[in-house]
Amino acid sequence: MCDTRLVMENCIAFYRALDLQSLSKLRALYHDDARLIDPFGQHEGLSAIEHYFAHLLGNVTRCWFDVDQPLCEGDRAALSWVMHWAHPKLRGGEPLALAGCSMLLVREGRITWQQDYYDAGSMVYEHIPLLGIAVRHVKQRVAS
């Protein structure tokens, strides 16, 4: 098994039980100088990534991922996933689902770069009462 595929298998195992994991396990997955980019910002370095995860998990009651098999070529990988999560202030704490994908770069047996792609409106904004109405209206207008 190539190094990238092994790192992706470890990554998938981590994310499948994210809310049950110790964030100290991030050190085995991400390089000290890793960069994680998503629609909400850029996080430079392992300490910043750990802080970001701690903040995210501190605000939800559940969070886990269904992850498809990775596409790997050399030191690059792509993952498609569905994040399942629940936040006490969104939709009464009901579980929500969000589809997305991640592009990753692996070096020295750890992730050095990750960019996540997903619809931030579907994740948060559509679930805020008045703002949600506006976001859904704009999406409908663009789609028609």
CSV table of N, CA and C in Angstrom, one decimal:
chain,number,residue,atom,x,y,z
A,1,MET,N,0.9,-1.2,0.0
A,1,MET,CA,0.0,0.0,0.0
A,1,MET,C,0.9,1.2,0.0
A,2,CYS,N,0.6,2.2,-0.9
A,2,CYS,CA,1.5,3.4,-1.0
A,2,CYS,C,1.2,4.3,0.3
A,3,ASP,N,2.2,5.1,0.6
A,3,ASP,CA,2.2,6.0,1.7
A,3,ASP,C,0.9,6.8,1.8
A,4,THR,N,0.5,7.4,0.6
A,4,THR,CA,-0.6,8.3,0.6
A,4,THR,C,-1.9,7.5,0.9
A,5,ARG,N,-2.1,6.3,0.4
A,5,ARG,CA,-3.2,5.5,0.6
A,5,ARG,C,-3.3,5.1,2.1
A,6,LEU,N,-2.2,4.8,2.7
A,6,LEU,CA,-2.2,4.5,4.2
A,6,LEU,C,-2.6,5.7,5.0
A,7,VAL,N,-2.1,6.9,4.7
A,7,VAL,CA,-2.4,8.1,5.4
A,7,VAL,C,-3.9,8.3,5.2
A,8,MET,N,-4.5,8.1,4.0
A,8,MET,CA,-5.9,8.4,3.8
A,8,MET,C,-6.8,7.4,4.6
A,9,GLU,N,-6.3,6.1,4.7
A,9,GLU,CA,-7.1,5.1,5.5
A,9,GLU,C,-7.1,5.6,6.9
A,10,ASN,N,-6.0,6.1,7.5
A,10,ASN,CA,-5.9,6.6,8.8
A,10,ASN,C,-6.8,7.8,9.0
A,11,CYS,N,-6.8,8.7,8.0
A,11,CYS,CA,-7.6,9.9,8.0
A,11,CYS,C,-9.1,9.5,8.0
A,12,ILE,N,-9.5,8.6,7.2
A,12,ILE,CA,-10.9,8.1,7.1
A,12,ILE,C,-11.3,7.6,8.5
A,13,ALA,N,-10.5,6.8,9.1
A,13,ALA,CA,-10.9,6.2,10.4
A,13,ALA,C,-11.0,7.3,11.4
A,14,PHE,N,-10.2,8.3,11.4
A,14,PHE,CA,-10.3,9.4,12.3
A,14,PHE,C,-11.6,10.1,12.1
A,15,TYR,N,-11.9,10.5,10.9
A,15,TYR,CA,-13.1,11.3,10.7
A,15,TYR,C,-14.4,10.5,10.9
A,16,ARG,N,-14.4,9.3,10.7
A,16,ARG,CA,-15.6,8.5,10.8
A,16,ARG,C,-16.1,8.5,12.3
A,17,ALA,N,-15.2,8.7,13.2
A,17,ALA,CA,-15.6,8.8,14.6
A,17,ALA,C,-15.1,10.1,15.2
A,18,LEU,N,-15.2,11.2,14.5
A,18,LEU,CA,-14.6,12.4,14.9
A,18,LEU,C,-14.9,12.9,16.3
A,19,ASP,N,-16.2,12.9,16.6
A,19,ASP,CA,-16.6,13.4,17.9
A,19,ASP,C,-16.2,12.5,19.1
A,20,LEU,N,-15.7,11.3,18.8
A,20,LEU,CA,-15.3,10.4,19.8
A,20,LEU,C,-13.8,10.3,19.9
A,21,GLN,N,-13.1,11.0,19.0
A,21,GLN,CA,-11.6,11.0,19.0
A,21,GLN,C,-11.0,12.0,19.9
A,22,SER,N,-9.8,11.6,20.3
A,22,SER,CA,-8.9,12.6,21.0
A,22,SER,C,-8.3,13.4,20.0
A,23,LEU,N,-8.3,14.8,20.1
A,23,LEU,CA,-7.7,15.6,19.1
A,23,LEU,C,-6.2,15.5,19.1
A,24,SER,N,-5.6,14.8,20.1
A,24,SER,CA,-4.2,14.6,20.1
A,24,SER,C,-3.8,13.6,18.9
A,25,LYS,N,-4.8,12.9,18.4
A,25,LYS,CA,-4.6,12.0,17.2
A,25,LYS,C,-4.3,12.8,15.9
A,26,LEU,N,-4.7,14.1,16.0
A,26,LEU,CA,-4.4,15.0,14.8
A,26,LEU,C,-2.9,15.0,14.5
A,27,ARG,N,-2.1,14.9,15.5
A,27,ARG,CA,-0.6,15.0,15.4
A,27,ARG,C,-0.1,13.8,14.5
A,28,ALA,N,-0.8,12.7,14.5
A,28,ALA,CA,-0.3,11.6,13.7
A,28,ALA,C,-0.8,11.7,12.2
A,29,LEU,N,-1.8,12.6,12.0
A,29,LEU,CA,-2.4,12.8,10.7
A,29,LEU,C,-1.8,14.0,9.9
A,30,TYR,N,-1.6,15.1,10.7
A,30,TYR,CA,-1.2,16.3,10.0
A,30,TYR,C,0.2,16.7,10.4
A,31,HIS,N,0.9,17.2,9.4
A,31,HIS,CA,2.3,17.6,9.5
A,31,HIS,C,2.3,18.9,10.4
A,32,ASP,N,3.4,19.1,11.1
A,32,ASP,CA,3.5,20.3,11.9
A,32,ASP,C,3.2,21.6,11.2
A,33,ASP,N,3.6,21.6,9.9
A,33,ASP,CA,3.4,22.9,9.1
A,33,ASP,C,2.2,22.8,8.1
A,34,ALA,N,1.3,21.9,8.4
A,34,ALA,CA,0.1,21.7,7.6
A,34,ALA,C,-0.7,22.9,7.4
A,35,ARG,N,-1.5,23.0,6.3
A,35,ARG,CA,-2.4,24.1,6.1
A,35,ARG,C,-3.7,23.4,5.8
A,36,LEU,N,-4.8,23.9,6.5
A,36,LEU,CA,-6.2,23.4,6.2
A,36,LEU,C,-7.0,24.6,5.8
A,37,ILE,N,-7.6,24.5,4.7
A,37,ILE,CA,-8.4,25.6,4.1
A,37,ILE,C,-9.9,25.1,3.9
A,38,ASP,N,-10.8,25.9,4.4
A,38,ASP,CA,-12.2,25.5,4.2
A,38,ASP,C,-13.0,26.8,3.9
A,39,PRO,N,-14.3,26.8,3.6
A,39,PRO,CA,-15.0,28.0,3.4
A,39,PRO,C,-15.0,29.0,4.5
A,40,PHE,N,-14.7,28.6,5.7
A,40,PHE,CA,-14.7,29.6,6.8
A,40,PHE,C,-13.3,30.1,7.1
A,41,GLY,N,-12.2,29.7,6.5
A,41,GLY,CA,-10.9,30.3,6.7
A,41,GLY,C,-9.8,29.3,6.4
A,42,GLN,N,-8.6,29.8,6.7
A,42,GLN,CA,-7.3,29.1,6.6
A,42,GLN,C,-6.7,28.9,7.9
A,43,HIS,N,-6.2,27.7,8.1
A,43,HIS,CA,-5.6,27.4,9.4
A,43,HIS,C,-4.1,26.9,9.1
A,44,GLU,N,-3.2,27.6,9.6
A,44,GLU,CA,-1.8,27.4,9.2
A,44,GLU,C,-1.1,26.8,10.4
A,45,GLY,N,-0.6,25.5,10.3
A,45,GLY,CA,0.2,24.9,11.3
A,45,GLY,C,-0.7,24.0,12.2
A,46,LEU,N,-0.1,22.9,12.7
A,46,LEU,CA,-0.8,21.9,13.5
A,46,LEU,C,-1.5,22.5,14.7
A,47,SER,N,-0.9,23.5,15.4
A,47,SER,CA,-1.5,24.1,16.5
A,47,SER,C,-2.8,24.8,16.1
A,48,ALA,N,-2.8,25.5,15.0
A,48,ALA,CA,-4.0,26.2,14.6
A,48,ALA,C,-5.1,25.2,14.1
A,49,ILE,N,-4.7,24.1,13.5
A,49,ILE,CA,-5.7,23.1,13.1
A,49,ILE,C,-6.3,22.5,14.4
A,50,GLU,N,-5.5,22.2,15.4
A,50,GLU,CA,-6.0,21.6,16.6
A,50,GLU,C,-7.0,22.6,17.3
A,51,HIS,N,-6.6,23.8,17.3
A,51,HIS,CA,-7.5,24.8,17.9
A,51,HIS,C,-8.8,24.9,17.1
A,52,TYR,N,-8.8,24.9,15.8
A,52,TYR,CA,-10.0,24.9,15.0
A,52,TYR,C,-10.9,23.7,15.3
A,53,PHE,N,-10.3,22.5,15.3
A,53,PHE,CA,-11.1,21.3,15.6
A,53,PHE,C,-11.7,21.4,17.0
A,54,ALA,N,-10.9,21.9,18.0
A,54,ALA,CA,-11.5,22.0,19.4
A,54,ALA,C,-12.6,22.9,19.4
A,55,HIS,N,-12.5,24.1,18.7
A,55,HIS,CA,-13.6,25.0,18.6
A,55,HIS,C,-14.9,24.4,18.0
A,56,LEU,N,-14.7,23.8,16.8
A,56,LEU,CA,-15.8,23.2,16.1
A,56,LEU,C,-16.5,22.1,17.0
A,57,LEU,N,-15.7,21.2,17.5
A,57,LEU,CA,-16.3,20.1,18.3
A,57,LEU,C,-16.9,20.6,19.6
A,58,GLY,N,-16.4,21.7,20.1
A,58,GLY,CA,-17.0,22.3,21.3
A,58,GLY,C,-18.3,22.9,21.2
A,59,ASN,N,-18.7,23.1,19.9
A,59,ASN,CA,-20.0,23.7,19.6
A,59,ASN,C,-21.1,22.8,19.1
A,60,VAL,N,-20.7,21.5,18.9
A,60,VAL,CA,-21.7,20.5,18.4
A,60,VAL,C,-21.9,19.4,19.5
A,61,THR,N,-23.1,18.8,19.3
A,61,THR,CA,-23.3,17.6,20.2
A,61,THR,C,-22.9,16.3,19.6
A,62,ARG,N,-22.8,16.3,18.2
A,62,ARG,CA,-22.4,15.1,17.5
A,62,ARG,C,-21.7,15.6,16.2
A,63,CYS,N,-20.7,14.8,15.7
A,63,CYS,CA,-20.1,15.1,14.5
A,63,CYS,C,-19.3,13.9,14.0
A,64,TRP,N,-19.7,13.3,12.9
A,64,TRP,CA,-19.0,12.2,12.3
A,64,TRP,C,-19.2,12.2,10.8
A,65,PHE,N,-18.4,11.5,10.1
A,65,PHE,CA,-18.3,11.5,8.6
A,65,PHE,C,-18.6,10.2,8.0
A,66,ASP,N,-19.3,10.1,6.9
A,66,ASP,CA,-19.3,8.9,6.0
A,66,ASP,C,-18.4,9.3,4.9
A,67,VAL,N,-17.3,8.6,4.7
A,67,VAL,CA,-16.3,8.9,3.7
A,67,VAL,C,-16.2,7.8,2.7
A,68,ASP,N,-16.2,8.2,1.4
A,68,ASP,CA,-16.0,7.3,0.3
A,68,ASP,C,-14.5,6.9,0.2
A,69,GLN,N,-14.2,5.9,-0.5
A,69,GLN,CA,-12.9,5.4,-0.7
A,69,GLN,C,-12.1,6.6,-1.4
A,70,PRO,N,-10.8,6.7,-1.0
A,70,PRO,CA,-10.0,7.8,-1.5
A,70,PRO,C,-9.6,7.6,-3.0
A,71,LEU,N,-9.4,8.7,-3.7
A,71,LEU,CA,-8.7,8.6,-5.0
A,71,LEU,C,-7.3,9.1,-4.8
A,72,CYS,N,-6.3,8.3,-5.0
A,72,CYS,CA,-5.0,8.6,-4.7
A,72,CYS,C,-4.1,8.5,-6.0
A,73,GLU,N,-3.2,9.5,-6.1
A,73,GLU,CA,-2.2,9.4,-7.2
A,73,GLU,C,-1.0,10.1,-6.7
A,74,GLY,N,0.1,9.4,-6.5
A,74,GLY,CA,1.3,9.9,-6.0
A,74,GLY,C,1.1,10.4,-4.6
A,75,ASP,N,1.4,11.7,-4.4
A,75,ASP,CA,1.3,12.3,-3.0
A,75,ASP,C,0.0,13.1,-2.9
A,76,ARG,N,-1.0,12.9,-3.8
A,76,ARG,CA,-2.2,13.7,-3.8
A,76,ARG,C,-3.4,12.7,-3.6
A,77,ALA,N,-4.4,13.2,-2.9
A,77,ALA,CA,-5.6,12.4,-2.7
A,77,ALA,C,-6.9,13.3,-2.7
A,78,ALA,N,-8.0,12.6,-3.0
A,78,ALA,CA,-9.3,13.3,-3.0
A,78,ALA,C,-10.2,12.4,-2.2
A,79,LEU,N,-11.0,13.0,-1.4
A,79,LEU,CA,-12.1,12.3,-0.6
A,79,LEU,C,-13.4,13.0,-0.8
A,80,SER,N,-14.4,12.2,-1.0
A,80,SER,CA,-15.8,12.8,-1.0
A,80,SER,C,-16.4,12.2,0.3
A,81,TRP,N,-17.2,13.0,0.9
A,81,TRP,CA,-17.8,12.7,2.3
A,81,TRP,C,-19.1,13.4,2.5
A,82,VAL,N,-19.8,12.9,3.5
A,82,VAL,CA,-21.0,13.5,4.1
A,82,VAL,C,-20.7,13.6,5.6
A,83,MET,N,-20.8,14.9,6.0
A,83,MET,CA,-20.6,15.2,7.5
A,83,MET,C,-22.0,15.1,8.1
A,84,HIS,N,-22.1,14.4,9.2
A,84,HIS,CA,-23.3,14.4,10.0
A,84,HIS,C,-23.0,15.1,11.3
A,85,TRP,N,-23.9,16.0,11.7
A,85,TRP,CA,-23.6,16.8,12.9
A,85,TRP,C,-24.9,17.3,13.5
A,86,ALA,N,-24.8,17.7,14.7
A,86,ALA,CA,-26.0,18.3,15.4
A,86,ALA,C,-25.4,19.5,16.3
A,87,HIS,N,-26.1,20.6,16.2
A,87,HIS,CA,-25.8,21.8,17.0
A,87,HIS,C,-27.0,22.1,17.8
A,88,PRO,N,-26.9,22.4,19.1
A,88,PRO,CA,-28.1,22.6,19.9
A,88,PRO,C,-28.9,23.9,19.4
A,89,LYS,N,-28.3,24.8,18.7
A,89,LYS,CA,-29.0,26.1,18.3
A,89,LYS,C,-29.5,26.0,16.9
A,90,LEU,N,-29.3,25.0,16.2
A,90,LEU,CA,-29.7,24.9,14.8
A,90,LEU,C,-30.7,23.7,14.6
A,91,ARG,N,-31.9,24.1,14.1
A,91,ARG,CA,-33.0,23.1,13.9
A,91,ARG,C,-33.3,22.3,15.1
A,92,GLY,N,-33.3,22.9,16.3
A,92,GLY,CA,-33.6,22.2,17.5
A,92,GLY,C,-32.7,21.1,17.9
A,93,GLY,N,-31.5,21.1,17.4
A,93,GLY,CA,-30.5,20.1,17.8
A,93,GLY,C,-30.6,18.8,16.9
A,94,GLU,N,-31.5,18.9,15.9
A,94,GLU,CA,-31.7,17.7,15.1
A,94,GLU,C,-30.4,17.4,14.3
A,95,PRO,N,-30.2,16.2,13.9
A,95,PRO,CA,-29.0,15.9,13.1
A,95,PRO,C,-29.1,16.5,11.7
A,96,LEU,N,-28.1,17.0,11.2
A,96,LEU,CA,-28.0,17.6,9.9
A,96,LEU,C,-26.9,16.8,9.1
A,97,ALA,N,-27.0,17.0,7.8
A,97,ALA,CA,-26.0,16.3,6.9
A,97,ALA,C,-25.5,17.3,5.9
A,98,LEU,N,-24.3,17.2,5.5
A,98,LEU,CA,-23.6,18.2,4.6
A,98,LEU,C,-22.6,17.4,3.7
A,99,ALA,N,-22.8,17.4,2.4
A,99,ALA,CA,-21.9,16.7,1.5
A,99,ALA,C,-20.8,17.7,1.1
A,100,GLY,N,-19.6,17.1,1.0
A,100,GLY,CA,-18.5,17.9,0.6
A,100,GLY,C,-17.3,17.0,0.1
A,101,CYS,N,-16.2,17.6,-0.2
A,101,CYS,CA,-15.0,16.8,-0.6
A,101,CYS,C,-13.8,17.5,-0.2
A,102,SER,N,-12.7,16.8,-0.1
A,102,SER,CA,-11.4,17.3,0.3
A,102,SER,C,-10.3,16.9,-0.7
A,103,MET,N,-9.5,17.9,-1.0
A,103,MET,CA,-8.3,17.6,-1.7
A,103,MET,C,-7.1,17.7,-0.7
A,104,LEU,N,-6.2,16.7,-0.8
A,104,LEU,CA,-5.1,16.6,0.2
A,104,LEU,C,-3.8,16.3,-0.5
A,105,LEU,N,-2.7,16.8,0.2
A,105,LEU,CA,-1.4,16.5,-0.2
A,105,LEU,C,-0.7,15.9,0.9
A,106,VAL,N,0.0,14.8,0.7
A,106,VAL,CA,0.7,14.0,1.7
A,106,VAL,C,2.2,14.0,1.5
A,107,ARG,N,2.9,14.3,2.5
A,107,ARG,CA,4.4,14.3,2.5
A,107,ARG,C,4.9,13.8,3.8
A,108,GLU,N,5.9,13.0,3.8
A,108,GLU,CA,6.5,12.5,5.0
A,108,GLU,C,5.5,11.7,5.9
A,109,GLY,N,4.6,11.1,5.3
A,109,GLY,CA,3.6,10.2,6.0
A,109,GLY,C,2.5,11.0,6.7
A,110,ARG,N,2.4,12.3,6.4
A,110,ARG,CA,1.3,13.1,7.1
A,110,ARG,C,0.7,14.1,6.1
A,111,ILE,N,-0.5,14.5,6.4
A,111,ILE,CA,-1.1,15.5,5.5
A,111,ILE,C,-0.5,16.9,5.7
A,112,THR,N,-0.1,17.5,4.6
A,112,THR,CA,0.6,18.8,4.6
A,112,THR,C,-0.3,19.9,4.1
A,113,TRP,N,-1.3,19.5,3.3
A,113,TRP,CA,-2.3,20.5,2.8
A,113,TRP,C,-3.6,19.9,2.6
A,114,GLN,N,-4.7,20.6,3.0
A,114,GLN,CA,-6.0,20.1,2.8
A,114,GLN,C,-6.9,21.2,2.5
A,115,GLN,N,-7.7,21.1,1.4
A,115,GLN,CA,-8.7,22.1,1.1
A,115,GLN,C,-10.0,21.4,1.0
A,116,ASP,N,-11.0,21.9,1.9
A,116,ASP,CA,-12.3,21.3,1.9
A,116,ASP,C,-13.3,22.2,1.1
A,117,TYR,N,-14.1,21.5,0.4
A,117,TYR,CA,-15.1,22.2,-0.5
A,117,TYR,C,-16.5,21.7,0.0
A,118,TYR,N,-17.3,22.7,0.4
A,118,TYR,CA,-18.7,22.4,0.8
A,118,TYR,C,-19.5,23.7,0.8
A,119,ASP,N,-20.8,23.6,0.8
A,119,ASP,CA,-21.7,24.7,0.8
A,119,ASP,C,-21.9,25.2,2.2
A,120,ALA,N,-21.3,26.3,2.5
A,120,ALA,CA,-21.4,26.9,3.9
A,120,ALA,C,-22.8,27.4,4.2
A,121,GLY,N,-23.6,27.8,3.1
A,121,GLY,CA,-25.0,28.1,3.3
A,121,GLY,C,-25.8,27.0,3.8
A,122,SER,N,-25.6,25.8,3.2
A,122,SER,CA,-26.3,24.6,3.6
A,122,SER,C,-25.9,24.2,5.0
A,123,MET,N,-24.6,24.4,5.4
A,123,MET,CA,-24.1,24.0,6.7
A,123,MET,C,-24.7,24.8,7.8
A,124,VAL,N,-24.7,26.2,7.6
A,124,VAL,CA,-25.1,27.0,8.8
A,124,VAL,C,-26.2,28.0,8.4
A,125,TYR,N,-26.0,28.8,7.4
A,125,TYR,CA,-26.8,29.9,7.1
A,125,TYR,C,-28.3,29.6,6.9
A,126,GLU,N,-28.5,28.5,6.2
A,126,GLU,CA,-29.9,28.1,5.9
A,126,GLU,C,-30.7,27.6,7.1
A,127,HIS,N,-30.0,27.4,8.2
A,127,HIS,CA,-30.7,26.9,9.4
A,127,HIS,C,-30.9,28.0,10.4
A,128,ILE,N,-30.5,29.3,10.1
A,128,ILE,CA,-30.8,30.4,10.9
A,128,ILE,C,-32.1,31.0,10.4
A,129,PRO,N,-33.1,31.2,11.3
A,129,PRO,CA,-34.5,31.5,10.8
A,129,PRO,C,-34.6,32.5,9.7
A,130,LEU,N,-34.4,33.8,9.9
A,130,LEU,CA,-34.6,34.8,8.9
A,130,LEU,C,-33.5,34.7,7.8
A,131,LEU,N,-32.3,34.5,8.2
A,131,LEU,CA,-31.2,34.4,7.2
A,131,LEU,C,-31.4,33.2,6.3
A,132,GLY,N,-31.9,32.1,6.8
A,132,GLY,CA,-32.2,30.9,6.1
A,132,GLY,C,-33.2,31.1,4.9
A,133,ILE,N,-34.2,31.8,5.2
A,133,ILE,CA,-35.2,32.2,4.2
A,133,ILE,C,-34.6,32.9,3.0
A,134,ALA,N,-33.7,33.9,3.4
A,134,ALA,CA,-33.1,34.7,2.3
A,134,ALA,C,-32.1,33.8,1.5
A,135,VAL,N,-31.3,33.0,2.2
A,135,VAL,CA,-30.3,32.2,1.5
A,135,VAL,C,-31.0,31.2,0.5
A,136,ARG,N,-32.1,30.5,1.0
A,136,ARG,CA,-32.8,29.6,0.2
A,136,ARG,C,-33.5,30.3,-1.0
A,137,HIS,N,-34.0,31.5,-0.8
A,137,HIS,CA,-34.6,32.3,-1.9
A,137,HIS,C,-33.5,32.6,-2.9
A,138,VAL,N,-32.4,33.0,-2.5
A,138,VAL,CA,-31.3,33.4,-3.5
A,138,VAL,C,-30.9,32.1,-4.3
A,139,LYS,N,-30.8,31.0,-3.6
A,139,LYS,CA,-30.4,29.7,-4.3
A,139,LYS,C,-31.5,29.3,-5.3
A,140,GLN,N,-32.8,29.5,-4.9
A,140,GLN,CA,-33.8,29.2,-5.9
A,140,GLN,C,-33.8,30.1,-7.1
A,141,ARG,N,-33.5,31.4,-6.9
A,141,ARG,CA,-33.5,32.3,-8.0
A,141,ARG,C,-32.3,32.0,-8.9
A,142,VAL,N,-31.2,31.7,-8.4
A,142,VAL,CA,-30.0,31.3,-9.2
A,142,VAL,C,-30.3,30.0,-10.0
A,143,ALA,N,-30.9,29.1,-9.4
A,143,ALA,CA,-31.2,27.8,-10.0
A,143,ALA,C,-32.2,27.9,-11.1
A,144,SER,N,-33.1,28.9,-11.1
A,144,SER,CA,-34.2,28.9,-12.1
A,144,SER,C,-33.8,29.8,-13.3
